[in-house]
CSV table of C-alpha atoms in Angstrom, one decimal:
chain,number,residue,atom,x,y,z
A,1,MET,CA,13.8,-8.8,-7.4
A,2,GLN,CA,11.8,-11.8,-6.2
A,3,THR,CA,8.1,-11.6,-7.0
A,4,ARG,CA,4.9,-12.3,-5.2
A,5,ARG,CA,1.3,-12.6,-6.5
A,6,ILE,CA,-1.7,-10.3,-6.6
A,7,GLY,CA,-4.6,-11.9,-8.3
A,8,ASP,CA,-3.1,-13.6,-11.3
A,9,VAL,CA,-0.1,-11.3,-11.8
A,10,GLN,CA,3.4,-11.3,-10.3
A,11,VAL,CA,4.7,-8.1,-8.8
A,12,GLY,CA,8.0,-7.2,-7.0
A,13,ALA,CA,8.0,-8.4,-3.4
A,14,ILE,CA,8.5,-4.7,-2.3
A,15,GLY,CA,6.0,-2.1,-3.4
A,16,LEU,CA,6.1,1.7,-3.4
A,17,GLY,CA,3.7,3.9,-1.4
A,18,GLY,CA,3.1,7.2,-3.1
A,19,MET,CA,1.5,9.1,-0.2
A,20,PRO,CA,4.6,11.1,0.9
A,21,MET,CA,5.0,12.6,-2.5
A,22,SER,CA,1.6,14.4,-2.3
A,23,ILE,CA,0.6,15.3,1.2
A,24,GLU,CA,2.2,17.6,3.8
A,25,GLY,CA,6.0,18.0,3.2
A,26,ARG,CA,5.7,16.9,-0.4
A,27,PRO,CA,8.9,17.4,-2.4
A,28,ASP,CA,9.1,19.1,-5.8
A,29,GLU,CA,7.7,17.2,-8.7
A,30,GLY,CA,11.1,16.4,-10.2
A,31,ARG,CA,12.3,14.6,-7.2
A,32,SER,CA,9.1,12.6,-6.9
A,33,ILE,CA,9.4,11.5,-10.6
A,34,ARG,CA,13.0,10.5,-9.9
A,35,THR,CA,11.8,8.5,-6.9
A,36,ILE,CA,9.2,6.6,-8.9
A,37,HIS,CA,11.8,5.9,-11.7
A,38,ALA,CA,14.3,4.7,-9.2
A,39,ALA,CA,11.7,2.3,-7.8
A,40,LEU,CA,11.0,0.9,-11.3
A,41,ASP,CA,14.8,0.6,-11.9
A,42,ALA,CA,15.0,-1.4,-8.7
A,43,GLY,CA,12.4,-3.9,-9.8
A,44,ILE,CA,9.4,-2.5,-8.0
A,45,THR,CA,6.2,-3.1,-10.0
A,46,LEU,CA,3.5,-2.3,-7.5
A,47,ILE,CA,2.8,1.3,-6.8
A,48,ASP,CA,0.1,2.3,-4.2
A,49,THR,CA,-1.8,5.5,-4.3
A,50,ALA,CA,-5.2,7.0,-3.6
A,51,ASP,CA,-7.4,9.9,-4.7
A,52,ALA,CA,-7.1,11.4,-1.2
A,53,TYR,CA,-3.3,11.7,-1.4
A,54,HIS,CA,-3.3,15.5,-2.0
A,55,LEU,CA,-3.1,18.7,0.0
A,56,TYR,CA,-5.7,21.2,-1.3
A,57,ALA,CA,-9.3,21.0,-2.3
A,58,ASP,CA,-8.4,21.8,-5.9
A,59,ASP,CA,-5.7,19.1,-6.3
A,60,ILE,CA,-7.7,15.9,-5.6
A,61,GLY,CA,-5.8,13.0,-7.1
A,62,HIS,CA,-2.5,14.8,-7.1
A,63,ASN,CA,-0.6,11.5,-6.4
A,64,GLU,CA,-2.5,9.6,-9.1
A,65,VAL,CA,-1.6,12.3,-11.7
A,66,LEU,CA,2.0,12.3,-10.5
A,67,ILE,CA,2.3,8.5,-10.9
A,68,ALA,CA,0.7,8.6,-14.4
A,69,GLN,CA,3.2,11.2,-15.4
A,70,ALA,CA,6.2,9.2,-14.0
A,71,LEU,CA,5.1,6.0,-15.8
A,72,ALA,CA,4.6,7.9,-19.1
A,73,SER,CA,8.0,9.5,-18.9
A,74,TYR,CA,9.9,6.3,-17.8
A,75,GLY,CA,12.6,5.3,-20.3
A,76,GLY,CA,12.2,1.6,-19.6
A,77,ASP,CA,9.3,-0.8,-19.9
A,78,ALA,CA,6.5,0.1,-17.5
A,79,SER,CA,3.9,-2.2,-19.0
A,80,GLY,CA,4.1,-4.7,-16.1
A,81,VAL,CA,3.5,-2.1,-13.3
A,82,LEU,CA,0.4,-2.6,-11.3
A,83,VAL,CA,-1.0,0.7,-10.0
A,84,ALA,CA,-3.2,0.3,-6.9
A,85,THR,CA,-5.5,3.2,-5.9
A,86,LYS,CA,-8.2,3.6,-3.4
A,87,GLY,CA,-11.5,5.4,-3.0
A,88,GLY,CA,-13.8,6.2,0.0
A,89,HIS,CA,-11.5,8.4,2.1
A,90,LEU,CA,-11.5,12.1,1.4
A,91,ARG,CA,-9.6,15.3,2.3
A,92,PRO,CA,-11.5,18.6,2.0
A,93,GLY,CA,-8.3,20.6,1.9
A,94,ASP,CA,-8.1,21.8,5.5
A,95,GLY,CA,-5.9,19.0,6.7
A,96,SER,CA,-8.7,16.8,7.9
A,97,TRP,CA,-9.9,13.4,6.6
A,98,TYR,CA,-13.4,11.9,6.4
A,99,VAL,CA,-15.0,8.8,4.9
A,100,ASN,CA,-17.7,8.3,2.3
A,101,GLY,CA,-18.6,4.7,1.6
A,102,SER,CA,-21.8,5.2,-0.3
A,103,PRO,CA,-21.9,3.1,-3.5
A,104,ASP,CA,-22.7,6.1,-5.7
A,105,TYR,CA,-19.7,8.0,-4.4
A,106,ILE,CA,-17.3,5.0,-4.8
A,107,LYS,CA,-18.3,4.6,-8.4
A,108,GLN,CA,-17.9,8.3,-9.1
A,109,ALA,CA,-14.5,8.3,-7.4
A,110,CYS,CA,-13.4,5.2,-9.4
A,111,ASP,CA,-14.4,7.0,-12.7
A,112,ALA,CA,-12.4,10.0,-11.7
A,113,SER,CA,-9.3,7.9,-10.7
A,114,LEU,CA,-9.5,6.0,-14.0
A,115,LYS,CA,-9.5,9.3,-15.9
A,116,ARG,CA,-6.4,10.5,-14.0
A,117,LEU,CA,-4.5,7.3,-14.3
A,118,GLY,CA,-5.4,6.6,-17.9
A,119,GLY,CA,-5.8,3.2,-19.6
A,120,GLU,CA,-8.9,1.0,-20.0
A,121,ALA,CA,-9.1,-0.1,-16.4
A,122,ILE,CA,-7.6,0.5,-13.0
A,123,GLY,CA,-5.2,-2.2,-12.1
A,124,LEU,CA,-6.2,-2.7,-8.4
A,125,TYR,CA,-9.0,-0.6,-6.9
A,126,GLN,CA,-9.4,-0.8,-3.1
A,127,PHE,CA,-12.2,0.4,-0.8
A,128,HIS,CA,-10.1,2.8,1.4
A,129,ARG,CA,-11.7,2.8,4.8
A,130,PRO,CA,-15.1,1.5,6.2
A,131,ASP,CA,-17.8,4.2,6.6
A,132,PRO,CA,-19.8,3.6,9.8
A,133,LYS,CA,-22.8,5.3,8.2
A,134,VAL,CA,-22.9,2.8,5.3
A,135,PRO,CA,-23.3,-1.0,5.5
A,136,TYR,CA,-20.0,-2.5,4.6
A,137,ALA,CA,-21.7,-4.9,2.2
A,138,ASP,CA,-23.1,-2.0,0.3
A,139,SER,CA,-19.7,-0.3,-0.1
A,140,VAL,CA,-18.0,-3.5,-1.2
A,141,GLY,CA,-21.0,-4.2,-3.5
A,142,ALA,CA,-20.0,-1.1,-5.4
A,143,ILE,CA,-16.5,-2.5,-5.8
A,144,ARG,CA,-18.0,-5.7,-7.1
A,145,ASP,CA,-20.1,-3.7,-9.7
A,146,LEU,CA,-16.9,-1.9,-10.9
A,147,LEU,CA,-15.2,-5.3,-11.2
A,148,ASP,CA,-18.1,-6.7,-13.2
A,149,ALA,CA,-18.2,-3.7,-15.4
A,150,GLY,CA,-14.5,-4.0,-16.3
A,151,LYS,CA,-13.5,-0.7,-14.9
A,152,ILE,CA,-11.1,-2.3,-12.5
A,153,ARG,CA,-8.9,-5.4,-13.0
A,154,PHE,CA,-8.6,-6.4,-9.4
A,155,ALA,CA,-10.5,-5.6,-6.2
A,156,GLY,CA,-9.1,-5.0,-2.8
A,157,ILE,CA,-10.0,-3.5,0.6
A,158,SER,CA,-8.1,-1.5,3.2
A,159,ASN,CA,-8.2,-1.0,6.9
A,160,ALA,CA,-10.4,-4.1,7.3
A,161,ASN,CA,-10.9,-6.6,10.2
A,162,PRO,CA,-11.2,-10.4,9.7
A,163,GLU,CA,-15.0,-10.3,9.6
A,164,GLN,CA,-14.9,-7.6,6.8
A,165,ILE,CA,-12.3,-9.6,4.9
A,166,ARG,CA,-14.5,-12.7,4.8
A,167,LEU,CA,-17.6,-10.6,4.0
A,168,ALA,CA,-15.8,-8.8,1.2
A,169,ASN,CA,-14.5,-12.0,-0.4
A,170,GLU,CA,-18.0,-13.4,-0.2
A,171,ILE,CA,-19.6,-10.3,-1.9
A,172,LEU,CA,-16.9,-10.3,-4.5
A,173,GLY,CA,-17.6,-14.0,-5.3
A,174,GLY,CA,-14.1,-15.1,-4.1
A,175,ARG,CA,-12.4,-12.4,-6.1
A,176,LEU,CA,-10.8,-10.4,-3.3
A,177,VAL,CA,-7.1,-10.2,-4.1
A,178,SER,CA,-5.7,-7.9,-1.5
A,179,VAL,CA,-6.0,-6.4,2.0
A,180,GLN,CA,-4.1,-3.3,2.9
A,181,ASN,CA,-3.8,-2.7,6.6
A,182,GLN,CA,-1.3,-0.8,8.8
A,183,PHE,CA,1.4,-3.1,10.1
A,184,SER,CA,4.9,-2.2,11.5
A,185,PRO,CA,7.1,-3.0,14.5
A,186,ALA,CA,5.1,-0.4,16.4
A,187,PHE,CA,1.7,-1.5,15.1
A,188,ARG,CA,1.2,-5.2,15.2
A,189,SER,CA,-2.5,-5.4,15.9
A,190,SER,CA,-3.1,-6.4,12.2
A,191,GLU,CA,-1.4,-9.8,12.8
A,192,PRO,CA,-4.8,-11.6,12.7
A,193,GLU,CA,-5.6,-10.1,9.4
A,194,LEU,CA,-2.2,-11.0,8.0
A,195,GLU,CA,-2.7,-14.6,9.2
A,196,LEU,CA,-6.1,-14.8,7.7
A,197,CYS,CA,-4.9,-13.5,4.3
A,198,ALA,CA,-2.2,-16.2,4.4
A,199,GLU,CA,-4.9,-18.8,5.0
A,200,MET,CA,-7.1,-17.4,2.2
A,201,ASP,CA,-4.1,-16.8,-0.2
A,202,ILE,CA,-4.9,-13.1,-0.5
A,203,ALA,CA,-2.1,-10.5,-0.7
A,204,PHE,CA,-1.5,-8.6,2.5
A,205,LEU,CA,-0.1,-5.1,1.9
A,206,PRO,CA,1.3,-3.5,5.0
A,207,TRP,CA,1.0,0.3,4.9
A,208,SER,CA,3.4,2.5,6.9
A,209,PRO,CA,5.6,-0.7,7.4
A,210,LEU,CA,8.5,1.5,8.6
A,211,GLY,CA,6.3,3.4,11.1
A,212,GLY,CA,5.1,6.3,8.9
A,213,ILE,CA,6.6,9.4,7.3
A,214,ALA,CA,7.7,11.0,10.6
A,215,ARG,CA,9.0,7.9,12.3
A,216,ALA,CA,10.6,5.7,9.5
A,217,GLY,CA,14.0,7.3,10.0
A,218,ASP,CA,14.3,6.5,13.7
A,219,LEU,CA,13.0,3.0,13.5
A,220,GLY,CA,16.3,1.6,14.6
A,221,ASP,CA,16.4,3.9,17.6
A,222,ARG,CA,13.0,2.8,18.8
A,223,PHE,CA,13.6,-0.9,18.1
A,224,THR,CA,17.2,-1.8,18.8
A,225,ALA,CA,16.8,-5.4,17.8
A,226,PHE,CA,16.4,-4.3,14.2
A,227,THR,CA,19.6,-2.2,14.5
A,228,ASP,CA,21.5,-5.1,15.9
A,229,VAL,CA,20.4,-7.5,13.1
A,230,ALA,CA,21.1,-4.7,10.6
A,231,ARG,CA,24.6,-4.3,11.9
A,232,ASP,CA,25.3,-8.0,11.5
A,233,HIS,CA,24.3,-7.9,7.8
A,234,GLY,CA,25.7,-4.5,7.0
A,235,VAL,CA,22.3,-3.0,6.0
A,236,SER,CA,19.8,-0.5,7.3
A,237,PRO,CA,17.3,-1.3,10.1
A,238,GLN,CA,14.6,-0.4,7.6
A,239,GLN,CA,15.8,-3.2,5.2
A,240,VAL,CA,15.7,-5.6,8.1
A,241,CYS,CA,12.2,-4.5,9.0
A,242,LEU,CA,10.9,-5.2,5.5
A,243,ALA,CA,12.7,-8.5,5.2
A,244,TRP,CA,11.1,-9.5,8.6
A,245,MET,CA,7.7,-8.8,7.1
A,246,LEU,CA,8.4,-10.7,4.0
A,247,ALA,CA,9.3,-13.7,6.1
A,248,LYS,CA,6.0,-13.7,7.9
A,249,ALA,CA,4.0,-15.2,4.9
A,250,PRO,CA,4.4,-15.5,1.1
A,251,VAL,CA,1.4,-13.2,0.7
A,252,VAL,CA,3.0,-10.2,2.4
A,253,ILE,CA,4.0,-7.3,0.1
A,254,PRO,CA,5.1,-4.2,2.1
A,255,ILE,CA,4.5,-0.8,0.5
A,256,PRO,CA,6.9,1.6,2.2
A,257,GLY,CA,6.2,5.2,1.4
A,258,SER,CA,9.1,7.2,-0.1
A,259,SER,CA,9.8,10.6,-1.6
A,260,ARG,CA,13.5,10.2,-2.3
A,261,PRO,CA,15.3,7.8,-4.7
A,262,GLU,CA,17.8,6.6,-2.1
A,263,THR,CA,15.2,5.5,0.4
A,264,ILE,CA,13.2,3.4,-2.1
A,265,GLU,CA,16.3,1.9,-3.5
A,266,ASP,CA,17.3,0.9,0.1
A,267,SER,CA,13.8,-0.6,0.7
A,268,ALA,CA,13.9,-2.6,-2.6
A,269,ARG,CA,17.1,-4.4,-1.4
A,270,ALA,CA,15.1,-5.9,1.4
A,271,ALA,CA,13.7,-8.4,-1.0
A,272,ASP,CA,17.1,-10.1,-1.2
A,273,LEU,CA,17.9,-10.1,2.5
A,274,GLN,CA,17.7,-13.5,4.2
A,275,LEU,CA,17.2,-13.6,7.9
A,276,SER,CA,17.8,-16.7,10.1
A,277,PRO,CA,15.0,-18.2,12.2
A,278,GLU,CA,16.9,-17.0,15.3
A,279,GLU,CA,17.0,-13.4,13.9
A,280,LEU,CA,13.3,-13.5,13.1
A,281,ALA,CA,12.5,-14.7,16.6
A,282,ARG,CA,14.5,-11.8,18.0
A,283,LEU,CA,12.6,-9.3,15.9
A,284,ASP,CA,9.2,-10.8,16.7
A,285,ALA,CA,10.1,-10.4,20.4
A,286,ALA,CA,11.3,-6.8,20.0
């Protein structure tokens, strides 16, 4: 698989989002492990998770633990895998979500994630979502402190606007390596953030690039241009979607969520799909 850069490391151009393996509708553990192993076999070396990817109040960090188990049991070389996790978004166990961007909490959450993932430092730690009750600079300042302390190797932010991207990079002393925002054919309002990341040479990680867990399967039905281009290439509309994103800028690394080996294998093949300028224009206009 072709690679792209996060910080000073190269990762596969397509990543794996771990969320579907741990929230509502989660599969059995065996299938999830096989999905992660299939991703690694396909050349995927970026796996995205978060401490909030769980169902119940007593299984916080379920997805982090699952990924750690999958990496430990993998028969090949997993030393080059970059695991990205996030802190600052919480689930109390009743299906709801809320935010906590206080510096003390972020540091505690990072320590807990590091314990679950293992190793000397978290590969990429991202502030999950802005907390309107806490100054953004204070939350990102906690990420800076974790970076300075060596508890995380790289620092990123998620669900950020252009002003927050610039501020975070300033607070981090130019060490912001990634921005993870929602971006898909149905959700294109993060285009300014994508363009800013390309300008600043910061990795842009689209989450829910295929439209989310419930809508990924019918992407081609909702956006027929993707189906038409897919038919011409003999591939899935989902592959076309990811290839379209990769063509937007060299900093884009989509992280499609998956809970089945066959879907992540299909997504991984998007890294080799070349679309013409005319096809890209059709997709942009869809």
